[in-house]
PDB file of C-alpha atoms in Angstrom:
ATOM      1  CA  MET A   1       0.283 -12.643   7.571  1.00 96.00           C
ATOM      2  CA  LYS A   2       2.163 -10.313   8.908  1.00 97.00           C
ATOM      3  CA  PHE A   3       5.610  -8.687   8.736  1.00 97.00           C
ATOM      4  CA  ASP A   4       8.337  -6.411  11.379  1.00 97.00           C
ATOM      5  CA  PHE A   5      10.759  -3.993  10.647  1.00 98.00           C
ATOM      6  CA  ASN A   6      12.561  -1.973  12.813  1.00 97.00           C
ATOM      7  CA  ALA A   7      10.920   1.513  13.660  1.00 97.00           C
ATOM      8  CA  GLU A   8      13.836   3.586  14.337  1.00 97.00           C
ATOM      9  CA  TYR A   9      13.057   3.868  10.302  1.00 98.00           C
ATOM     10  CA  PHE A  10       9.714   3.010   9.749  1.00 98.00           C
ATOM     11  CA  ASN A  11       7.118   5.205  11.916  1.00 98.00           C
ATOM     12  CA  PRO A  12       3.550   4.347  10.355  1.00 98.00           C
ATOM     13  CA  LEU A  13       2.450   7.969  11.398  1.00 97.00           C
ATOM     14  CA  HIS A  14       4.988   9.599   9.728  1.00 97.00           C
ATOM     15  CA  THR A  15       5.287   7.924   6.354  1.00 98.00           C
ATOM     16  CA  LEU A  16       1.476   8.127   6.011  1.00 98.00           C
ATOM     17  CA  ASP A  17       0.669  11.445   7.329  1.00 95.00           C
ATOM     18  CA  CYS A  18       2.901  13.594   5.344  1.00 93.00           C
ATOM     19  CA  GLY A  19       1.072  14.473   2.144  1.00 93.00           C
ATOM     20  CA  GLN A  20       1.928  11.833  -0.083  1.00 96.00           C
ATOM     21  CA  THR A  21      -0.664   9.175   0.435  1.00 97.00           C
ATOM     22  CA  PHE A  22      -4.494   9.851   1.341  1.00 97.00           C
ATOM     23  CA  ARG A  23      -6.278   5.962   1.492  1.00 97.00           C
ATOM     24  CA  PHE A  24      -6.040   5.625   5.487  1.00 97.00           C
ATOM     25  CA  PHE A  25      -7.455   5.885   8.652  1.00 97.00           C
ATOM     26  CA  PRO A  26      -6.578   5.055  12.369  1.00 97.00           C
ATOM     27  CA  TYR A  27      -7.595   1.640  13.388  1.00 97.00           C
ATOM     28  CA  LYS A  28      -6.622  -0.091  16.502  1.00 97.00           C
ATOM     29  CA  GLN A  29      -3.802   0.396  17.575  1.00 96.00           C
ATOM     30  CA  GLY A  30      -2.313   2.026  14.237  1.00 98.00           C
ATOM     31  CA  PHE A  31      -4.275   2.279  10.327  1.00 98.00           C
ATOM     32  CA  ALA A  32      -5.567   0.773   8.063  1.00 98.00           C
ATOM     33  CA  VAL A  33      -3.592   1.103   4.890  1.00 98.00           C
ATOM     34  CA  LEU A  34      -5.906   0.899   1.007  1.00 98.00           C
ATOM     35  CA  SER A  35      -3.913   0.950  -2.099  1.00 98.00           C
ATOM     36  CA  ALA A  36      -5.584   0.215  -5.223  1.00 97.00           C
ATOM     37  CA  ASN A  37      -7.269  -3.051  -4.241  1.00 97.00           C
ATOM     38  CA  LYS A  38      -4.930  -4.451  -1.523  1.00 97.00           C
ATOM     39  CA  ALA A  39      -5.570  -3.511   2.127  1.00 98.00           C
ATOM     40  CA  CYS A  40      -3.211  -3.562   5.893  1.00 98.00           C
ATOM     41  CA  TYR A  41      -3.420  -2.682   8.904  1.00 98.00           C
ATOM     42  CA  VAL A  42       0.057  -0.818  10.348  1.00 98.00           C
ATOM     43  CA  TYR A  43       0.956  -0.450  14.116  1.00 98.00           C
ATOM     44  CA  SER A  44       4.364   0.577  15.799  1.00 96.00           C
ATOM     45  CA  ASP A  45       5.111  -2.769  18.707  1.00 96.00           C
ATOM     46  CA  GLY A  46       7.591  -1.150  20.661  1.00 94.00           C
ATOM     47  CA  ASN A  47      10.885  -0.781  18.540  1.00 96.00           C
ATOM     48  CA  LYS A  48       9.245  -2.767  15.886  1.00 98.00           C
ATOM     49  CA  THR A  49       6.569  -1.571  13.340  1.00 98.00           C
ATOM     50  CA  VAL A  50       4.473  -4.362  12.486  1.00 98.00           C
ATOM     51  CA  VAL A  51       2.030  -5.043   8.956  1.00 98.00           C
ATOM     52  CA  GLU A  52      -0.243  -7.356   8.540  1.00 98.00           C
ATOM     53  CA  SER A  53      -2.174  -8.062   5.280  1.00 97.00           C
ATOM     54  CA  GLY A  54      -3.018 -10.517   2.915  1.00 96.00           C
ATOM     55  CA  ASP A  55      -0.822  -9.209   0.520  1.00 97.00           C
ATOM     56  CA  CYS A  56       2.634  -8.971   2.801  1.00 98.00           C
ATOM     57  CA  ASP A  57       4.505  -8.599  -0.630  1.00 98.00           C
ATOM     58  CA  TYR A  58       2.757  -5.860  -2.302  1.00 98.00           C
ATOM     59  CA  PHE A  59       3.346  -3.601   0.820  1.00 98.00           C
ATOM     60  CA  TRP A  60       6.526  -4.471   1.536  1.00 98.00           C
ATOM     61  CA  ARG A  61       7.327  -3.193  -1.610  1.00 98.00           C
ATOM     62  CA  TYR A  62       4.440  -0.159  -1.114  1.00 98.00           C
ATOM     63  CA  PHE A  63       6.814   0.797   2.252  1.00 98.00           C
ATOM     64  CA  ASP A  64       9.462   0.708   0.628  1.00 98.00           C
ATOM     65  CA  LEU A  65      11.173  -1.247   2.392  1.00 98.00           C
ATOM     66  CA  ASP A  66      14.457  -2.749   0.747  1.00 97.00           C
ATOM     67  CA  ARG A  67      16.028   0.370   0.495  1.00 97.00           C
ATOM     68  CA  ASP A  68      18.120   1.830   3.910  1.00 97.00           C
ATOM     69  CA  TYR A  69      17.049   4.778   5.419  1.00 98.00           C
ATOM     70  CA  SER A  70      19.156   5.148   7.525  1.00 97.00           C
ATOM     71  CA  GLU A  71      21.562   6.175   4.740  1.00 97.00           C
ATOM     72  CA  ILE A  72      19.121   8.838   3.618  1.00 97.00           C
ATOM     73  CA  ALA A  73      18.880  10.673   6.255  1.00 97.00           C
ATOM     74  CA  GLU A  74      22.536  10.940   7.161  1.00 97.00           C
ATOM     75  CA  LYS A  75      22.436  12.270   3.631  1.00 97.00           C
ATOM     76  CA  ALA A  76      19.547  14.654   4.695  1.00 98.00           C
ATOM     77  CA  LYS A  77      21.766  15.608   7.700  1.00 97.00           C
ATOM     78  CA  SER A  78      25.056  16.740   5.385  1.00 97.00           C
ATOM     79  CA  TYR A  79      24.229  19.440   3.857  1.00 96.00           C
ATOM     80  CA  ASN A  80      24.152  21.435   7.226  1.00 95.00           C
ATOM     81  CA  ILE A  81      20.254  22.903   6.542  1.00 96.00           C
ATOM     82  CA  PRO A  82      18.886  23.173   9.982  1.00 97.00           C
ATOM     83  CA  LEU A  83      15.427  22.159   9.094  1.00 97.00           C
ATOM     84  CA  LEU A  84      16.204  19.927   7.242  1.00 97.00           C
ATOM     85  CA  SER A  85      18.944  18.144   9.481  1.00 97.00           C
ATOM     86  CA  ARG A  86      16.239  18.522  12.301  1.00 97.00           C
ATOM     87  CA  SER A  87      13.478  16.495  10.252  1.00 97.00           C
ATOM     88  CA  ALA A  88      15.636  13.554   8.792  1.00 97.00           C
ATOM     89  CA  GLU A  89      17.258  13.405  13.007  1.00 97.00           C
ATOM     90  CA  LEU A  90      13.308  13.539  14.606  1.00 96.00           C
ATOM     91  CA  CYS A  91      11.485  12.216  11.490  1.00 96.00           C
ATOM     92  CA  LYS A  92      13.755   9.377  10.529  1.00 96.00           C
ATOM     93  CA  GLY A  93      11.093   7.111  10.046  1.00 97.00           C
ATOM     94  CA  LEU A  94       9.659   8.712   7.199  1.00 98.00           C
ATOM     95  CA  ARG A  95       9.662   6.557   4.299  1.00 98.00           C
ATOM     96  CA  ILE A  96       8.734   7.661   0.470  1.00 98.00           C
ATOM     97  CA  LEU A  97       5.832   5.082  -0.944  1.00 98.00           C
ATOM     98  CA  ASN A  98       5.250   2.678  -4.079  1.00 97.00           C
ATOM     99  CA  GLN A  99       1.985   3.553  -4.759  1.00 97.00           C
ATOM    100  CA  ASN A 100      -0.587   2.584  -8.030  1.00 97.00           C
ATOM    101  CA  ARG A 101       0.517   4.704  -9.824  1.00 97.00           C
ATOM    102  CA  GLU A 102      -3.098   5.249 -11.966  1.00 97.00           C
ATOM    103  CA  GLU A 103      -4.424   5.705  -8.179  1.00 98.00           C
ATOM    104  CA  MET A 104      -1.851   8.711  -8.222  1.00 98.00           C
ATOM    105  CA  ILE A 105      -2.538  10.340 -11.400  1.00 98.00           C
ATOM    106  CA  PHE A 106      -6.134  10.726 -10.183  1.00 98.00           C
ATOM    107  CA  SER A 107      -5.698  11.131  -6.706  1.00 98.00           C
ATOM    108  CA  PHE A 108      -3.505  14.187  -7.880  1.00 97.00           C
ATOM    109  CA  ILE A 109      -5.606  15.543 -10.066  1.00 97.00           C
ATOM    110  CA  ILE A 110      -8.237  15.974  -7.010  1.00 97.00           C
ATOM    111  CA  SER A 111      -5.487  17.195  -4.730  1.00 95.00           C
ATOM    112  CA  GLN A 112      -4.850  20.588  -5.971  1.00 91.00           C
ATOM    113  CA  ASN A 113      -6.166  23.746  -4.494  1.00 89.00           C
ATOM    114  CA  ASN A 114      -7.631  20.858  -2.247  1.00 91.00           C
ATOM    115  CA  ASN A 115      -6.964  20.366   1.963  1.00 92.00           C
ATOM    116  CA  ILE A 116      -6.216  16.737   2.800  1.00 92.00           C
ATOM    117  CA  PRO A 117      -9.172  15.939   5.159  1.00 94.00           C
ATOM    118  CA  ARG A 118     -11.468  17.248   1.576  1.00 96.00           C
ATOM    119  CA  ILE A 119      -9.405  15.202  -0.164  1.00 97.00           C
ATOM    120  CA  LYS A 120      -9.430  11.666   1.825  1.00 97.00           C
ATOM    121  CA  GLY A 121     -13.493  12.826   1.442  1.00 97.00           C
ATOM    122  CA  ILE A 122     -13.693  12.939  -2.243  1.00 98.00           C
ATOM    123  CA  ILE A 123     -11.580   9.747  -2.607  1.00 98.00           C
ATOM    124  CA  ASN A 124     -13.720   7.781  -0.177  1.00 97.00           C
ATOM    125  CA  ARG A 125     -16.380   8.822  -1.893  1.00 98.00           C
ATOM    126  CA  ILE A 126     -15.239   7.499  -5.602  1.00 98.00           C
ATOM    127  CA  CYS A 127     -13.874   4.418  -4.164  1.00 98.00           C
ATOM    128  CA  GLU A 128     -17.028   3.553  -2.538  1.00 97.00           C
ATOM    129  CA  GLY A 129     -19.144   4.811  -5.907  1.00 97.00           C
ATOM    130  CA  LEU A 130     -17.216   3.306  -8.482  1.00 98.00           C
ATOM    131  CA  GLY A 131     -14.472   1.021  -6.736  1.00 97.00           C
ATOM    132  CA  GLU A 132     -14.819  -2.908  -6.370  1.00 96.00           C
ATOM    133  CA  HIS A 133     -16.626  -4.185  -2.653  1.00 95.00           C
ATOM    134  CA  VAL A 134     -13.297  -6.724  -1.558  1.00 94.00           C
ATOM    135  CA  ASP A 135     -14.489  -9.009   0.793  1.00 89.00           C
ATOM    136  CA  GLY A 136     -17.043  -6.850   1.672  1.00 89.00           C
ATOM    137  CA  LYS A 137     -14.663  -4.631   4.174  1.00 92.00           C
ATOM    138  CA  TYR A 138     -13.407  -2.065   1.859  1.00 95.00           C
ATOM    139  CA  TYR A 139     -13.465  -0.441  -1.649  1.00 97.00           C
ATOM    140  CA  ALA A 140     -10.839  -1.112  -4.386  1.00 98.00           C
ATOM    141  CA  PHE A 141      -9.813   2.328  -5.735  1.00 98.00           C
ATOM    142  CA  PRO A 142     -11.965   2.659  -9.405  1.00 98.00           C
ATOM    143  CA  THR A 143     -10.021   1.550 -12.677  1.00 97.00           C
ATOM    144  CA  ALA A 144      -9.319   4.227 -15.469  1.00 97.00           C
ATOM    145  CA  LYS A 145     -12.294   2.617 -17.140  1.00 97.00           C
ATOM    146  CA  ALA A 146     -15.019   2.895 -14.605  1.00 98.00           C
ATOM    147  CA  ILE A 147     -13.936   6.059 -14.079  1.00 97.00           C
ATOM    148  CA  ALA A 148     -14.681   6.969 -17.641  1.00 96.00           C
ATOM    149  CA  GLU A 149     -17.976   5.532 -17.429  1.00 97.00           C
ATOM    150  CA  ALA A 150     -18.711   7.239 -14.554  1.00 97.00           C
ATOM    151  CA  GLY A 151     -18.787  11.116 -16.221  1.00 93.00           C
ATOM    152  CA  ALA A 152     -18.736  14.216 -14.864  1.00 96.00           C
ATOM    153  CA  GLU A 153     -21.843  14.741 -13.261  1.00 97.00           C
ATOM    154  CA  PHE A 154     -20.353  11.650 -10.776  1.00 97.00           C
ATOM    155  CA  PHE A 155     -17.298  13.315  -9.634  1.00 97.00           C
ATOM    156  CA  ARG A 156     -19.130  16.588  -9.194  1.00 97.00           C
ATOM    157  CA  ASN A 157     -22.013  15.132  -6.678  1.00 97.00           C
ATOM    158  CA  ALA A 158     -18.352  13.537  -4.803  1.00 97.00           C
ATOM    159  CA  GLY A 159     -17.293  16.747  -4.384  1.00 97.00           C
ATOM    160  CA  ALA A 160     -14.784  17.568  -6.907  1.00 97.00           C
ATOM    161  CA  GLY A 161     -15.758  21.125  -8.017  1.00 95.00           C
ATOM    162  CA  TYR A 162     -14.212  22.635 -11.431  1.00 96.00           C
ATOM    163  CA  ARG A 163     -11.661  19.143 -11.076  1.00 97.00           C
ATOM    164  CA  ASP A 164     -15.132  16.759 -12.293  1.00 97.00           C
ATOM    165  CA  VAL A 165     -14.272  17.262 -15.792  1.00 97.00           C
ATOM    166  CA  TYR A 166     -10.256  16.436 -15.604  1.00 98.00           C
ATOM    167  CA  LEU A 167     -11.323  13.334 -13.647  1.00 98.00           C
ATOM    168  CA  ALA A 168     -13.758  12.109 -16.810  1.00 97.00           C
ATOM    169  CA  GLU A 169     -11.121  12.819 -19.025  1.00 97.00           C
ATOM    170  CA  THR A 170      -7.876  11.682 -17.661  1.00 98.00           C
ATOM    171  CA  GLY A 171      -9.961   8.339 -17.207  1.00 97.00           C
ATOM    172  CA  ALA A 172     -11.164   8.120 -20.774  1.00 97.00           C
ATOM    173  CA  ARG A 173      -7.569   8.495 -21.980  1.00 97.00           C
ATOM    174  CA  ILE A 174      -6.018   6.358 -19.653  1.00 98.00           C
ATOM    175  CA  ALA A 175      -9.134   3.578 -19.956  1.00 97.00           C
ATOM    176  CA  LEU A 176      -7.779   3.779 -24.177  1.00 97.00           C
ATOM    177  CA  GLU A 177      -4.262   4.509 -23.510  1.00 97.00           C
ATOM    178  CA  GLY A 178      -3.329   2.498 -20.794  1.00 97.00           C
ATOM    179  CA  ILE A 179       0.133   4.472 -18.786  1.00 97.00           C
ATOM    180  CA  GLU A 180       2.489   1.838 -19.565  1.00 96.00           C
ATOM    181  CA  ARG A 181       4.540   4.057 -22.330  1.00 96.00           C
ATOM    182  CA  LEU A 182       4.853   6.295 -18.654  1.00 97.00           C
ATOM    183  CA  GLU A 183       6.735   3.392 -16.727  1.00 92.00           C
ATOM    184  CA  ASN A 184      10.765   3.944 -18.383  1.00 92.00           C
ATOM    185  CA  LEU A 185      10.775   7.178 -18.762  1.00 97.00           C
ATOM    186  CA  ASP A 186      13.527   9.503 -16.762  1.00 96.00           C
ATOM    187  CA  ALA A 187      12.021  12.246 -14.648  1.00 95.00           C
ATOM    188  CA  ALA A 188      12.283  15.289 -16.861  1.00 95.00           C
ATOM    189  CA  SER A 189      10.575  12.949 -19.955  1.00 97.00           C
ATOM    190  CA  LEU A 190       7.572  11.681 -17.534  1.00 98.00           C
ATOM    191  CA  LYS A 191       7.100  15.130 -16.159  1.00 97.00           C
ATOM    192  CA  SER A 192       6.622  16.371 -19.684  1.00 97.00           C
ATOM    193  CA  GLU A 193       3.833  13.338 -20.421  1.00 98.00           C
ATOM    194  CA  LEU A 194       1.905  13.656 -17.398  1.00 98.00           C
ATOM    195  CA  LEU A 195       1.276  17.732 -18.306  1.00 97.00           C
ATOM    196  CA  LYS A 196      -0.359  16.774 -21.417  1.00 97.00           C
ATOM    197  CA  TYR A 197      -3.245  15.136 -18.931  1.00 97.00           C
ATOM    198  CA  LYS A 198      -5.800  17.243 -18.332  1.00 94.00           C
ATOM    199  CA  GLY A 199      -5.440  18.453 -14.713  1.00 94.00           C
ATOM    200  CA  VAL A 200      -2.629  17.941 -14.218  1.00 97.00           C
ATOM    201  CA  GLY A 201      -0.189  20.789 -13.649  1.00 96.00           C
ATOM    202  CA  PRO A 202       3.933  20.981 -13.090  1.00 96.00           C
ATOM    203  CA  LYS A 203       3.017  20.207  -9.011  1.00 96.00           C
ATOM    204  CA  VAL A 204       0.847  17.377 -10.036  1.00 97.00           C
ATOM    205  CA  ALA A 205       2.884  15.837 -12.268  1.00 98.00           C
ATOM    206  CA  ASP A 206       5.969  16.136  -9.467  1.00 97.00           C
ATOM    207  CA  CYS A 207       3.823  14.632  -6.861  1.00 97.00           C
ATOM    208  CA  ILE A 208       2.819  11.819  -9.732  1.00 98.00           C
ATOM    209  CA  SER A 209       6.495  10.779 -10.587  1.00 98.00           C
ATOM    210  CA  LEU A 210       7.809  10.771  -7.093  1.00 98.00           C
ATOM    211  CA  PHE A 211       4.812   9.279  -5.493  1.00 97.00           C
ATOM    212  CA  GLY A 212       3.536   6.878  -8.343  1.00 97.00           C
ATOM    213  CA  PHE A 213       6.658   5.939  -9.725  1.00 97.00           C
ATOM    214  CA  GLY A 214       9.492   6.449  -7.718  1.00 97.00           C
ATOM    215  CA  LYS A 215      11.696   9.242  -9.688  1.00 98.00           C
ATOM    216  CA  THR A 216      13.625  10.764  -6.526  1.00 97.00           C
ATOM    217  CA  ASP A 217      15.135  13.154  -8.611  1.00 97.00           C
ATOM    218  CA  SER A 218      11.634  15.516  -8.883  1.00 97.00           C
ATOM    219  CA  PHE A 219      10.927  18.010  -6.086  1.00 97.00           C
ATOM    220  CA  PRO A 220       6.965  19.076  -5.673  1.00 97.00           C
ATOM    221  CA  VAL A 221       7.310  22.757  -4.556  1.00 97.00           C
ATOM    222  CA  ASP A 222       3.552  23.693  -2.920  1.00 94.00           C
ATOM    223  CA  THR A 223       2.946  26.825  -0.719  1.00 93.00           C
ATOM    224  CA  TRP A 224       4.735  24.857   2.491  1.00 94.00           C
ATOM    225  CA  ILE A 225       7.886  24.388  -0.277  1.00 96.00           C
ATOM    226  CA  GLU A 226       7.841  28.005  -1.345  1.00 96.00           C
ATOM    227  CA  LYS A 227       7.559  29.122   2.412  1.00 96.00           C
ATOM    228  CA  ILE A 228      10.484  26.960   3.123  1.00 97.00           C
ATOM    229  CA  TYR A 229      12.301  27.812  -0.105  1.00 97.00           C
ATOM    230  CA  ARG A 230      11.768  31.781   1.741  1.00 97.00           C
ATOM    231  CA  GLU A 231      12.387  30.823   5.268  1.00 96.00           C
ATOM    232  CA  ASP A 232      15.107  28.699   4.951  1.00 96.00           C
ATOM    233  CA  PHE A 233      17.263  29.039   1.739  1.00 95.00           C
ATOM    234  CA  GLY A 234      16.551  32.658   2.019  1.00 95.00           C
ATOM    235  CA  GLY A 235      15.742  32.501  -1.797  1.00 94.00           C
ATOM    236  CA  THR A 236      14.450  34.981  -3.812  1.00 96.00           C
ATOM    237  CA  LEU A 237      12.857  33.113  -7.255  1.00 96.00           C
ATOM    238  CA  LYS A 238       9.127  33.736  -7.243  1.00 94.00           C
ATOM    239  CA  ASN A 239       8.455  30.933 -10.133  1.00 96.00           C
ATOM    240  CA  ARG A 240       7.276  27.720  -8.887  1.00 96.00           C
ATOM    241  CA  ASP A 241       8.858  25.434 -11.487  1.00 94.00           C
ATOM    242  CA  LYS A 242      12.047  27.811 -11.189  1.00 96.00           C
ATOM    243  CA  ILE A 243      12.312  26.943  -7.504  1.00 97.00           C
ATOM    244  CA  SER A 244      11.767  23.171  -8.170  1.00 97.00           C
ATOM    245  CA  LYS A 245      14.305  22.990 -10.855  1.00 96.00           C
ATOM    246  CA  TYR A 246      16.428  24.846  -8.506  1.00 97.00           C
ATOM    247  CA  LEU A 247      16.432  22.876  -5.969  1.00 98.00           C
ATOM    248  CA  VAL A 248      16.519  19.136  -7.457  1.00 97.00           C
ATOM    249  CA  GLU A 249      20.011  20.739  -8.877  1.00 97.00           C
ATOM    250  CA  LEU A 250      21.274  21.116  -4.950  1.00 97.00           C
ATOM    251  CA  PHE A 251      19.652  18.114  -4.336  1.00 98.00           C
ATOM    252  CA  GLY A 252      20.003  15.737  -6.904  1.00 97.00           C
ATOM    253  CA  GLU A 253      18.276  11.661  -7.382  1.00 97.00           C
ATOM    254  CA  ASN A 254      17.803  12.470  -3.046  1.00 97.00           C
ATOM    255  CA  SER A 255      15.476  15.601  -4.310  1.00 98.00           C
ATOM    256  CA  GLY A 256      12.122  13.649  -3.307  1.00 98.00           C
ATOM    257  CA  TYR A 257      13.309  12.507   0.108  1.00 98.00           C
ATOM    258  CA  MET A 258      15.098  15.666   1.239  1.00 98.00           C
ATOM    259  CA  GLN A 259      11.079  17.094   0.009  1.00 98.00           C
ATOM    260  CA  GLN A 260       9.515  14.852   2.384  1.00 97.00           C
ATOM    261  CA  TYR A 261      11.350  15.978   4.861  1.00 97.00           C
ATOM    262  CA  LEU A 262      11.609  19.445   4.212  1.00 97.00           C
ATOM    263  CA  PHE A 263       7.936  19.762   3.993  1.00 96.00           C
ATOM    264  CA  TYR A 264       6.566  17.037   6.990  1.00 95.00           C
ATOM    265  CA  GLY A 265       9.352  19.182   9.126  1.00 95.00           C
ATOM    266  CA  LYS A 266       8.006  22.660   8.829  1.00 94.00           C
ATOM    267  CA  ARG A 267       4.498  21.360   9.032  1.00 92.00           C
ATOM    268  CA  LEU A 268       5.437  19.784  12.373  1.00 92.00           C
ATOM    269  CA  ASN A 269       7.358  23.160  13.202  1.00 88.00           C
ATOM    270  CA  LEU A 270      10.097  21.448  14.132  1.00 83.00           C
TER     271      LEU A 270
END
């Protein structure tokens, strides 16, 4: 099964390559994308982006295709911030994904003080070691129960380093409690609860909130955003929490979209 979408507002490369997901790789003319226990093939075909999958409804939601990103891109330009305006125009096909929430908690624990190729490698080894082999083609992201039962040594051997204990302890807690209590919290309350998990700091909590729970009034701040804040906003704050609060006050419910335009635009040196 497959569906297509206007490529102007759905660019697979920009959407996948902006640091919000780690389970994708080049495949044929596009990318294979894995999420939880599902997979799709996404590629550009002229003025359309095509998604092929046995779970089309899942990936329609995953790529956030019910949302009108033309309005978001125009809103970005209205702030009259040169980097943001350039990125919103040249990267208007970037979309924020609706990803599996447990997967995001574990993935962004792995992401802290790490680079994307290494993050992807660690996650891939964890999936191969603990995830269900689906249709003999790919590995699902493991359940919290499987993560809890694996123990810290497994994650250390998978290359997670000091994050091994974080993964094991957070896995045990989620396996015991589930995450249903997090589902309907506002962004501030969700962040407060996420910070109680082993290995989750403010930036990781904001990433989980944005990319897992769809809290677009979250603004993750890393070294790239600090650089943008200084160079493109003329900011003088040093504390990342304060920088995040300043940017959320500026962009409100659009914060997450603006963060991605700014982050990816700076990486591309637009």
